[in-house]
PDB file of C-alpha atoms in Angstrom:
ATOM      1  CA  UNK H   1     -76.381   5.511 319.256  1.00 52.00           C
ATOM      2  CA  UNK H   2     -79.316   7.841 319.869  1.00 58.00           C
ATOM      3  CA  UNK H   3     -80.120   6.060 323.189  1.00 66.00           C
ATOM      4  CA  UNK H   4     -76.843   7.071 324.813  1.00 75.00           C
ATOM      5  CA  UNK H   5     -76.410  10.222 326.823  1.00 74.00           C
ATOM      6  CA  UNK H   6     -73.209  12.202 326.570  1.00 72.00           C
ATOM      7  CA  UNK H   7     -71.103  11.853 329.699  1.00 69.00           C
ATOM      8  CA  UNK H   8     -69.904  14.996 331.347  1.00 70.00           C
ATOM      9  CA  UNK H   9     -66.354  14.166 332.530  1.00 69.00           C
ATOM     10  CA  UNK H  10     -65.937  17.416 334.447  1.00 71.00           C
ATOM     11  CA  UNK H  11     -69.012  16.700 336.472  1.00 67.00           C
ATOM     12  CA  UNK H  12     -67.899  13.165 337.204  1.00 65.00           C
ATOM     13  CA  UNK H  13     -64.398  14.290 338.292  1.00 67.00           C
ATOM     14  CA  UNK H  14     -65.908  16.993 340.366  1.00 67.00           C
ATOM     15  CA  UNK H  15     -67.982  14.488 342.219  1.00 68.00           C
ATOM     16  CA  UNK H  16     -64.942  12.666 343.526  1.00 70.00           C
ATOM     17  CA  UNK H  17     -64.060  13.854 346.982  1.00 71.00           C
ATOM     18  CA  UNK H  18     -60.776  12.985 348.526  1.00 72.00           C
ATOM     19  CA  UNK H  19     -60.861  12.334 352.188  1.00 78.00           C
ATOM     20  CA  UNK H  20     -57.872  11.971 354.446  1.00 81.00           C
ATOM     21  CA  UNK H  21     -58.467   8.232 354.758  1.00 84.00           C
ATOM     22  CA  UNK H  22     -58.424   7.912 350.945  1.00 81.00           C
ATOM     23  CA  UNK H  23     -55.177   9.846 350.663  1.00 84.00           C
ATOM     24  CA  UNK H  24     -53.553   7.663 353.267  1.00 90.00           C
ATOM     25  CA  UNK H  25     -54.784   4.508 351.522  1.00 89.00           C
ATOM     26  CA  UNK H  26     -53.431   5.693 348.128  1.00 89.00           C
ATOM     27  CA  UNK H  27     -50.105   6.519 349.785  1.00 92.00           C
ATOM     28  CA  UNK H  28     -49.982   3.027 351.263  1.00 92.00           C
ATOM     29  CA  UNK H  29     -50.781   1.478 347.870  1.00 92.00           C
ATOM     30  CA  UNK H  30     -47.933   3.485 346.213  1.00 92.00           C
ATOM     31  CA  UNK H  31     -45.561   2.584 349.065  1.00 91.00           C
ATOM     32  CA  UNK H  32     -46.534  -1.094 348.744  1.00 88.00           C
ATOM     33  CA  UNK H  33     -45.822  -0.966 345.046  1.00 87.00           C
ATOM     34  CA  UNK H  34     -42.316   0.485 345.688  1.00 86.00           C
ATOM     35  CA  UNK H  35     -41.634  -2.185 348.310  1.00 84.00           C
ATOM     36  CA  UNK H  36     -43.081  -5.150 346.358  1.00 82.00           C
ATOM     37  CA  UNK H  37     -41.567  -4.524 342.902  1.00 83.00           C
ATOM     38  CA  UNK H  38     -37.963  -5.185 343.951  1.00 84.00           C
ATOM     39  CA  UNK H  39     -39.116  -8.111 346.057  1.00 85.00           C
ATOM     40  CA  UNK H  40     -40.915  -9.605 343.071  1.00 86.00           C
ATOM     41  CA  UNK H  41     -37.750  -9.155 340.956  1.00 85.00           C
ATOM     42  CA  UNK H  42     -35.686 -10.856 343.666  1.00 88.00           C
ATOM     43  CA  UNK H  43     -38.247 -13.723 343.781  1.00 89.00           C
ATOM     44  CA  UNK H  44     -38.029 -14.197 339.974  1.00 90.00           C
ATOM     45  CA  UNK H  45     -34.217 -14.193 340.133  1.00 92.00           C
ATOM     46  CA  UNK H  46     -34.236 -16.798 342.909  1.00 93.00           C
ATOM     47  CA  UNK H  47     -36.660 -18.965 340.960  1.00 94.00           C
ATOM     48  CA  UNK H  48     -34.294 -18.888 337.996  1.00 95.00           C
ATOM     49  CA  UNK H  49     -31.404 -19.846 340.267  1.00 95.00           C
ATOM     50  CA  UNK H  50     -33.435 -22.669 341.713  1.00 95.00           C
ATOM     51  CA  UNK H  51     -34.239 -23.931 338.158  1.00 95.00           C
ATOM     52  CA  UNK H  52     -30.564 -23.755 337.218  1.00 95.00           C
ATOM     53  CA  UNK H  53     -29.561 -25.682 340.335  1.00 96.00           C
ATOM     54  CA  UNK H  54     -32.238 -28.270 339.703  1.00 96.00           C
ATOM     55  CA  UNK H  55     -30.832 -28.749 336.195  1.00 95.00           C
ATOM     56  CA  UNK H  56     -27.298 -29.126 337.624  1.00 95.00           C
ATOM     57  CA  UNK H  57     -28.641 -31.741 340.095  1.00 96.00           C
ATOM     58  CA  UNK H  58     -30.276 -33.629 337.274  1.00 95.00           C
ATOM     59  CA  UNK H  59     -27.042 -33.567 335.270  1.00 95.00           C
ATOM     60  CA  UNK H  60     -25.133 -34.868 338.346  1.00 96.00           C
ATOM     61  CA  UNK H  61     -27.682 -37.648 338.739  1.00 96.00           C
ATOM     62  CA  UNK H  62     -27.140 -38.629 335.064  1.00 95.00           C
ATOM     63  CA  UNK H  63     -23.360 -38.664 335.643  1.00 96.00           C
ATOM     64  CA  UNK H  64     -23.805 -40.827 338.718  1.00 96.00           C
ATOM     65  CA  UNK H  65     -25.963 -43.202 336.702  1.00 95.00           C
ATOM     66  CA  UNK H  66     -23.276 -43.363 334.009  1.00 95.00           C
ATOM     67  CA  UNK H  67     -20.573 -44.048 336.626  1.00 95.00           C
ATOM     68  CA  UNK H  68     -22.748 -46.747 338.168  1.00 95.00           C
ATOM     69  CA  UNK H  69     -23.103 -48.423 334.776  1.00 94.00           C
ATOM     70  CA  UNK H  70     -19.305 -48.222 334.268  1.00 93.00           C
ATOM     71  CA  UNK H  71     -18.805 -49.794 337.683  1.00 94.00           C
ATOM     72  CA  UNK H  72     -21.128 -52.624 336.705  1.00 94.00           C
ATOM     73  CA  UNK H  73     -19.182 -53.123 333.458  1.00 92.00           C
ATOM     74  CA  UNK H  74     -15.928 -53.366 335.383  1.00 92.00           C
ATOM     75  CA  UNK H  75     -17.419 -56.249 337.360  1.00 94.00           C
ATOM     76  CA  UNK H  76     -17.557 -58.326 334.128  1.00 93.00           C
ATOM     77  CA  UNK H  77     -14.321 -60.338 333.657  1.00 92.00           C
ATOM     78  CA  UNK H  78     -14.666 -60.209 329.843  1.00 92.00           C
ATOM     79  CA  UNK H  79     -14.734 -56.383 329.941  1.00 92.00           C
ATOM     80  CA  UNK H  80     -11.682 -56.278 332.160  1.00 92.00           C
ATOM     81  CA  UNK H  81      -9.801 -58.595 329.801  1.00 90.00           C
ATOM     82  CA  UNK H  82     -10.763 -56.461 326.800  1.00 90.00           C
ATOM     83  CA  UNK H  83      -9.653 -53.249 328.564  1.00 90.00           C
ATOM     84  CA  UNK H  84      -6.349 -54.814 329.624  1.00 89.00           C
ATOM     85  CA  UNK H  85      -5.653 -55.938 326.074  1.00 86.00           C
ATOM     86  CA  UNK H  86      -6.529 -52.552 324.522  1.00 85.00           C
ATOM     87  CA  UNK H  87      -5.029 -50.224 327.110  1.00 87.00           C
ATOM     88  CA  UNK H  88      -2.102 -52.160 328.559  1.00 86.00           C
ATOM     89  CA  UNK H  89      -1.317 -54.406 325.577  1.00 83.00           C
ATOM     90  CA  UNK H  90      -1.710 -57.573 327.648  1.00 87.00           C
ATOM     91  CA  UNK H  91      -1.625 -60.815 325.683  1.00 86.00           C
ATOM     92  CA  UNK H  92      -2.508 -64.391 326.455  1.00 87.00           C
ATOM     93  CA  UNK H  93       0.260 -66.994 326.565  1.00 89.00           C
ATOM     94  CA  UNK H  94       1.226 -68.062 323.024  1.00 90.00           C
ATOM     95  CA  UNK H  95      -0.163 -64.974 321.257  1.00 88.00           C
ATOM     96  CA  UNK H  96       2.094 -62.830 319.143  1.00 86.00           C
ATOM     97  CA  UNK H  97       1.326 -59.118 319.025  1.00 81.00           C
ATOM     98  CA  UNK H  98       2.966 -56.719 316.565  1.00 81.00           C
ATOM     99  CA  UNK H  99       3.175 -53.061 317.506  1.00 76.00           C
ATOM    100  CA  UNK H 100       4.069 -50.559 314.844  1.00 75.00           C
ATOM    101  CA  UNK H 101       5.870 -47.659 316.422  1.00 76.00           C
ATOM    102  CA  UNK H 102       6.516 -44.315 314.751  1.00 73.00           C
ATOM    103  CA  UNK H 103      10.293 -43.967 314.730  1.00 74.00           C
ATOM    104  CA  UNK H 104      10.461 -40.471 313.346  1.00 75.00           C
ATOM    105  CA  UNK H 105      11.804 -37.848 315.705  1.00 79.00           C
ATOM    106  CA  UNK H 106       9.221 -35.190 316.634  1.00 76.00           C
ATOM    107  CA  UNK H 107      10.900 -32.462 314.576  1.00 79.00           C
ATOM    108  CA  UNK H 108      10.572 -34.549 311.378  1.00 76.00           C
ATOM    109  CA  UNK H 109       6.912 -35.445 311.812  1.00 73.00           C
ATOM    110  CA  UNK H 110       4.766 -33.398 309.416  1.00 69.00           C
ATOM    111  CA  UNK H 111       2.778 -30.856 311.339  1.00 71.00           C
ATOM    112  CA  UNK H 112       0.576 -29.677 308.451  1.00 71.00           C
ATOM    113  CA  UNK H 113      -0.064 -31.462 305.225  1.00 68.00           C
ATOM    114  CA  UNK H 114       0.618 -29.744 301.935  1.00 69.00           C
ATOM    115  CA  UNK H 115      -2.438 -28.926 299.849  1.00 68.00           C
ATOM    116  CA  UNK H 116      -3.428 -31.640 297.429  1.00 69.00           C
ATOM    117  CA  UNK H 117      -3.864 -29.210 294.511  1.00 73.00           C
ATOM    118  CA  UNK H 118      -3.324 -25.589 293.802  1.00 74.00           C
ATOM    119  CA  UNK H 119      -6.479 -25.482 291.654  1.00 76.00           C
ATOM    120  CA  UNK H 120      -8.895 -27.109 294.165  1.00 69.00           C
ATOM    121  CA  UNK H 121     -10.386 -24.909 296.869  1.00 68.00           C
ATOM    122  CA  UNK H 122     -12.900 -25.497 299.560  1.00 67.00           C
ATOM    123  CA  UNK H 123     -16.429 -24.875 298.378  1.00 63.00           C
ATOM    124  CA  UNK H 124     -18.241 -21.959 299.826  1.00 69.00           C
ATOM    125  CA  UNK H 125     -21.867 -22.413 300.635  1.00 73.00           C
ATOM    126  CA  UNK H 126     -24.281 -25.298 300.142  1.00 77.00           C
ATOM    127  CA  UNK H 127     -23.178 -27.553 297.275  1.00 77.00           C
ATOM    128  CA  UNK H 128     -26.674 -29.037 296.900  1.00 81.00           C
ATOM    129  CA  UNK H 129     -28.340 -25.707 296.208  1.00 83.00           C
ATOM    130  CA  UNK H 130     -25.605 -24.857 293.742  1.00 84.00           C
ATOM    131  CA  UNK H 131     -26.176 -28.174 291.930  1.00 83.00           C
ATOM    132  CA  UNK H 132     -29.906 -27.643 291.701  1.00 84.00           C
ATOM    133  CA  UNK H 133     -29.471 -24.051 290.524  1.00 85.00           C
ATOM    134  CA  UNK H 134     -26.993 -25.177 287.864  1.00 84.00           C
ATOM    135  CA  UNK H 135     -29.316 -27.874 286.611  1.00 83.00           C
ATOM    136  CA  UNK H 136     -32.334 -25.573 286.443  1.00 84.00           C
ATOM    137  CA  UNK H 137     -30.344 -22.834 284.667  1.00 82.00           C
ATOM    138  CA  UNK H 138     -29.078 -25.353 282.147  1.00 80.00           C
ATOM    139  CA  UNK H 139     -32.573 -26.700 281.554  1.00 74.00           C
ATOM    140  CA  UNK H 140     -34.130 -23.274 281.176  1.00 76.00           C
ATOM    141  CA  UNK H 141     -31.438 -21.804 278.910  1.00 70.00           C
ATOM    142  CA  UNK H 142     -32.890 -20.400 275.679  1.00 70.00           C
ATOM    143  CA  UNK H 143     -29.795 -20.824 273.516  1.00 68.00           C
ATOM    144  CA  UNK H 144     -27.418 -23.737 273.517  1.00 61.00           C
ATOM    145  CA  UNK H 145     -23.715 -23.371 273.099  1.00 63.00           C
ATOM    146  CA  UNK H 146     -22.436 -24.638 269.702  1.00 64.00           C
ATOM    147  CA  UNK H 147     -21.231 -28.179 269.789  1.00 63.00           C
ATOM    148  CA  UNK H 148     -17.480 -28.275 268.991  1.00 67.00           C
ATOM    149  CA  UNK H 149     -16.690 -31.895 269.951  1.00 67.00           C
ATOM    150  CA  UNK H 150     -14.772 -33.649 267.217  1.00 65.00           C
ATOM    151  CA  UNK H 151     -14.469 -30.556 265.015  1.00 60.00           C
ATOM    152  CA  UNK H 152     -10.853 -29.524 264.497  1.00 64.00           C
ATOM    153  CA  UNK H 153      -9.860 -25.963 265.292  1.00 63.00           C
ATOM    154  CA  UNK H 154      -9.232 -23.916 262.130  1.00 63.00           C
ATOM    155  CA  UNK H 155      -5.597 -23.241 261.466  1.00 63.00           C
ATOM    156  CA  UNK H 156      -5.103 -19.471 261.584  1.00 57.00           C
ATOM    157  CA  UNK H 157      -2.417 -19.632 258.847  1.00 62.00           C
ATOM    158  CA  UNK H 158      -4.764 -21.229 256.315  1.00 58.00           C
ATOM    159  CA  UNK H 159      -7.902 -19.292 257.168  1.00 54.00           C
ATOM    160  CA  UNK H 160      -8.408 -16.421 254.763  1.00 54.00           C
ATOM    161  CA  UNK H 161      -8.843 -13.048 256.349  1.00 53.00           C
ATOM    162  CA  UNK H 162     -11.423 -10.670 254.918  1.00 50.00           C
TER     163      UNK H 162
END
């Protein structure tokens, strides 16, 4: 630290001389900054749009590939037969098909099912963490509840009161 000389900032700033050329150049730099900043923002926005459009093109290519594979499947006679049987209920000669039709009118069809039980409710939260917490609390409990299994409840009429 002793080898360094203190720097006199006032002397250094006083040594800077501004010429007309330097003022013009600084003005051009500031003007260029004002012109280029919005242009750079526009460039970034356009790059984002190009990336979004490229993603859309990729998605469209995947859809075209899926449609091509579907077209290839429809060229297979076994696939056509299967689709005709499932969608149009076509049958081969000699086959018997039974269709079960819902004969209830629309106003009698149940829209919402009644709850199974008034006591049961949907669990809130993660059941696994509740199970682990319950098991650890039961294992770490200091006192155990008295065991009352098989012990008859005392009859209040025969129990003496103090």
